[in-house]
Amino acid sequence: MQSRRTPGQRSASDGLLDDINKAIIEQLQQDGRRSYAAMAAAVGLSEAAVRQRVQRLLDAGVMQIVAVTDPLRVGFHREAMIGVRVTGDTRVVAATIADLPEVDYVVLTAGSFDLIVEIVAEDDEHLLELINDRIRALPQVLATETFVYLRLVKQTYAWGAR
């Protein structure tokens, strides 16, 4: 059986997601600015040990620590989810669409769509330009269906580390 991991990539079985690291992740999901000292007290390690563990989790790509903004408050007045049907290698189309700066989420899916893409645009005209001129213009794109967001009811990143 061939491994799906790339060189240097760790799996959960490599010990990276032990109970302490899971607790650290949950601490950061509650508050991404939580201090190393506060996390150390919560998980029972030294501050230096928590700092090293956080860095390993970041380096391994297990987590990111980012500022999540409200698009409406930073000049983006239109958000949409776009279902995309493609021909050929979906991974190639996904990578091309993922390179668009307005795209913040791309997944390969099974079902009615080959890809699901989330876009944050300045306004309806910007959204139209993205869909019509940059996504539908790709030769592998067969069809799109756009779901314009009217209101965000819930968005969370606190699912923990199972």
Coordinates of C-alpha atoms in Angstrom, one line a residue:
M1 CA 0.0 0.0 0.0
Q2 CA 1.4 3.4 -1.0
S3 CA 1.5 6.2 1.5
R4 CA -0.6 9.3 0.7
R5 CA 1.7 11.6 2.8
T6 CA 4.3 13.7 1.3
P7 CA 7.9 13.6 2.7
G8 CA 8.0 15.3 6.1
Q9 CA 4.3 15.3 6.6
R10 CA 3.1 13.7 9.8
S11 CA -0.1 11.9 10.5
A12 CA -2.2 11.8 13.7
S13 CA -0.5 8.5 14.5
D14 CA 2.9 10.1 14.6
G15 CA 1.9 11.6 18.0
L16 CA 1.3 15.1 16.7
L17 CA -2.3 15.1 17.8
D18 CA -1.9 13.7 21.3
D19 CA -4.3 14.8 24.1
I20 CA -2.2 17.8 25.1
N21 CA -1.9 19.2 21.5
K22 CA -5.7 18.7 21.1
A23 CA -6.2 20.7 24.3
I24 CA -3.8 23.5 23.0
I25 CA -5.8 23.6 19.7
E26 CA -9.1 23.9 21.6
Q27 CA -7.6 26.7 23.7
L28 CA -6.6 28.6 20.6
Q29 CA -9.9 28.0 19.0
Q30 CA -11.6 29.7 22.0
D31 CA -9.2 32.7 21.8
G32 CA -6.4 32.8 19.1
R33 CA -4.6 35.5 21.2
R34 CA -4.5 33.3 24.3
S35 CA -1.0 33.6 25.9
Y36 CA 1.4 30.7 26.1
A37 CA 1.4 31.1 29.9
A38 CA -2.4 30.8 30.1
M39 CA -2.4 27.7 27.8
A40 CA 0.5 26.2 29.8
A41 CA -1.6 26.5 33.0
A42 CA -4.6 25.0 31.3
V43 CA -2.8 22.0 29.9
G44 CA -0.2 21.4 32.6
L45 CA 3.0 22.1 30.7
S46 CA 5.7 24.8 30.8
E47 CA 5.2 27.9 28.7
A48 CA 8.3 26.9 26.6
A49 CA 6.8 23.5 26.0
V50 CA 3.5 25.0 24.8
R51 CA 5.3 27.4 22.5
Q52 CA 7.3 24.5 20.9
R53 CA 4.1 22.4 20.5
V54 CA 2.2 25.4 18.9
Q55 CA 5.1 25.9 16.5
R56 CA 5.1 22.2 15.5
L57 CA 1.4 22.3 14.9
L58 CA 1.8 25.4 12.7
D59 CA 4.8 24.0 10.8
A60 CA 2.9 20.7 10.2
G61 CA 0.0 22.6 8.7
V62 CA -2.4 21.2 11.4
M63 CA -3.6 24.7 12.2
Q64 CA -3.2 28.3 11.4
I65 CA -3.6 31.3 13.6
V66 CA -5.3 34.1 11.6
A67 CA -7.5 37.2 12.1
V68 CA -11.0 36.5 10.8
T69 CA -12.6 39.7 9.6
D70 CA -16.3 40.6 8.9
P71 CA -16.2 41.2 5.1
L72 CA -19.0 43.8 5.4
R73 CA -16.9 45.9 7.7
V74 CA -13.8 45.8 5.5
G75 CA -15.4 46.8 2.2
F76 CA -16.7 43.6 0.8
H77 CA -20.5 43.8 0.4
R78 CA -21.2 40.5 -1.5
E79 CA -20.4 36.9 -0.5
A80 CA -21.4 33.9 -2.5
M81 CA -20.9 30.2 -2.7
I82 CA -20.6 28.9 -6.2
G83 CA -21.1 25.3 -7.3
V84 CA -18.9 24.5 -10.3
R85 CA -19.3 21.6 -12.8
V86 CA -16.1 20.9 -14.8
T87 CA -14.7 18.6 -17.4
G88 CA -11.3 17.0 -17.0
D89 CA -9.1 17.0 -14.0
T90 CA -11.0 18.8 -11.2
R91 CA -7.8 19.3 -9.3
V92 CA -6.4 21.5 -12.1
V93 CA -9.5 23.7 -12.2
A94 CA -9.6 23.9 -8.4
A95 CA -6.0 25.1 -8.3
T96 CA -6.7 27.7 -10.9
I97 CA -9.7 29.0 -9.1
A98 CA -8.0 28.9 -5.7
D99 CA -5.4 31.3 -7.1
L100 CA -8.0 34.1 -7.5
P101 CA -7.5 36.5 -4.6
E102 CA -11.2 36.9 -4.0
V103 CA -11.6 33.1 -3.4
D104 CA -11.3 32.0 0.2
Y105 CA -12.6 28.5 0.1
V106 CA -12.4 25.7 -2.6
V107 CA -13.3 22.1 -2.1
L108 CA -13.6 19.1 -4.4
T109 CA -16.9 17.5 -3.9
A110 CA -19.0 14.5 -4.9
G111 CA -22.6 15.1 -6.0
S112 CA -24.2 17.8 -8.2
F113 CA -21.0 19.9 -8.3
D114 CA -17.4 19.1 -8.8
L115 CA -16.2 22.1 -6.8
I116 CA -17.7 24.4 -4.2
V117 CA -16.1 27.9 -4.2
E118 CA -16.7 30.7 -1.7
I119 CA -16.1 34.2 -3.0
V120 CA -15.9 37.6 -1.2
A121 CA -16.5 40.5 -3.6
E122 CA -16.8 44.2 -3.3
D123 CA -20.2 44.4 -4.8
D124 CA -22.5 42.7 -7.3
E125 CA -20.6 44.0 -10.3
H126 CA -17.4 42.6 -8.9
L127 CA -19.1 39.3 -8.3
L128 CA -20.4 39.2 -11.9
E129 CA -16.9 39.9 -13.2
L130 CA -15.5 37.1 -11.1
I131 CA -18.1 34.6 -12.2
N132 CA -18.4 35.6 -15.8
D133 CA -14.9 36.7 -16.8
R134 CA -12.7 34.6 -14.6
I135 CA -14.5 31.4 -13.6
R136 CA -16.9 30.6 -16.4
A137 CA -14.2 31.7 -18.9
L138 CA -12.1 28.7 -17.9
P139 CA -12.3 26.2 -20.8
Q140 CA -12.9 23.2 -18.3
V141 CA -15.9 24.9 -16.6
L142 CA -19.2 23.5 -17.9
A143 CA -21.6 25.3 -15.6
T144 CA -21.9 27.3 -12.4
E145 CA -24.6 27.9 -9.9
T146 CA -24.3 30.9 -7.6
F147 CA -25.7 31.1 -4.1
V148 CA -25.6 34.7 -2.9
Y149 CA -25.4 35.2 0.9
L150 CA -28.2 37.3 2.3
R151 CA -27.1 37.0 5.9
L152 CA -24.5 35.1 7.8
V153 CA -26.2 33.4 10.7
K154 CA -23.4 31.2 12.1
Q155 CA -19.7 30.8 11.4
T156 CA -17.5 29.0 13.9
Y157 CA -14.1 27.5 14.0
A158 CA -14.4 25.8 17.4
W159 CA -15.0 22.2 16.4
G160 CA -12.1 21.1 18.5
A161 CA -9.5 18.4 17.6
R162 CA -11.1 15.0 17.7

